[in-house]
Amino acid sequence: MMNESSAPPLVAPVCITTAVVVAATYIIRVYRSSISKIPKEGPTRPKFLLDALAANEDIYYFGVGSNLSRTRLENRSISGKKIHPISFEPCVIYDFRLAFNMTGIPPIEPALGSIEPLPSFYEKDGNQERNSRQLWRTESKAFVAYETNECHGALIKLSAEDYELVYKSEGGGKGATQFYEEIEVICVPYDKSKDPVKAVAYRGTEFGRLDQIEDMWPSKRYMGILRSGAAELGLEDSYQKWLADHPVQEPSLFLKKVSINSCLFMGVLRFGLNMHFIPHLQTAMLYQVLVPPKDPAWKQYLGEVASFIILFPSSLLGFTFRTILEKTGKTPPMVKKFIEHLEEGDNVE
């Protein structure tokens, strides 16, 4: 009879097998989710916008996020061509909210902004029929809600050519995989002597939004841009206070640098090699270990450790790629701009 000392050790093989099965199940689930989110075709552009573009007429655009700042809007074209707003003023739209529900780059950019219809939008006479084609209803809700059913932002008048530059800078024209869709909103200028105007605004597509009902929290960098833009534009004090009080994500400087290098490598896979699954898998894993900013410090620490473990392989490859580009002087302007864009956060308040 076999004695206890000669019995095969089964614990390690069982643990390894279990871990492999769990990992494989998770990867398959993420893969199916990433495939199912890609629609068969891209969003439809509003008719009034297409008519204006065809006639080369000026277009009103409702700006939120980084486009609250005129300077940022003027310099955001991916072609390097400067954008020249015809007019730029504060305004408000009713029955919409600023939502932080767009997939970002965790942990440094957990969520980006878009606008989202509030329940009150669908309850008003005429809205349901007029917008049923594109303003599909979701159960999304704010992480911290503003006090009234409205969203404040910039009413920007642009030439048709400049509007298209803004549209492309926001990822427009990519069809089924673009993150935003254009919708029609009615903007009410702060200047009471001016009439409300029809404008274009950006709402997150199903492909671009986060897979959860409640909004995520933005980064300190991104919220800093919104706060300074709102102050520059002179948005309502209560709205600026809401932005100032909203929780933000602030990873350590070390994790931030690791994340930026990882982004470079994942960008090569996504845009250079058209390999979307690996970046999608990494993003899904990072959201799983992301800790809310109001949680205790020990949870924040564990979240950073877990994020580092997930990011380390791609960060090492990204660092190598970045070093080669810098040593050879062949860093593309867009890559330089991307790095500067993510590294500016420590100075934005």
Coordinates of N, CA, C and O in Angstrom, one line a residue, residues 22 212 252 299 301 332 344:
V22 N -10.2 29.4 -15.1 CA -10.8 30.7 -14.7 C -10.3 31.8 -15.7 O -11.1 32.6 -16.2
Q212 N -21.3 49.6 -17.9 CA -21.9 49.7 -16.5 C -22.9 50.8 -16.5 O -22.9 51.7 -17.4
S252 N -0.6 57.3 -8.7 CA 0.7 57.8 -8.4 C 1.5 58.2 -9.6 O 1.2 57.7 -10.7
K299 N -6.9 50.1 0.1 CA -7.5 49.6 -1.1 C -6.9 50.3 -2.3 O -6.6 49.6 -3.4
Y301 N -3.8 51.3 -2.6 CA -2.5 50.8 -2.7 C -2.6 49.4 -3.4 O -1.8 49.1 -4.4
P332 N 6.9 60.2 -34.1 CA 5.9 61.0 -34.9 C 5.3 62.1 -34.1 O 5.1 62.0 -32.9
E344 N 0.5 66.3 -18.9 CA 0.2 67.6 -18.4 C -0.5 67.7 -17.1 O -0.6 68.8 -16.5

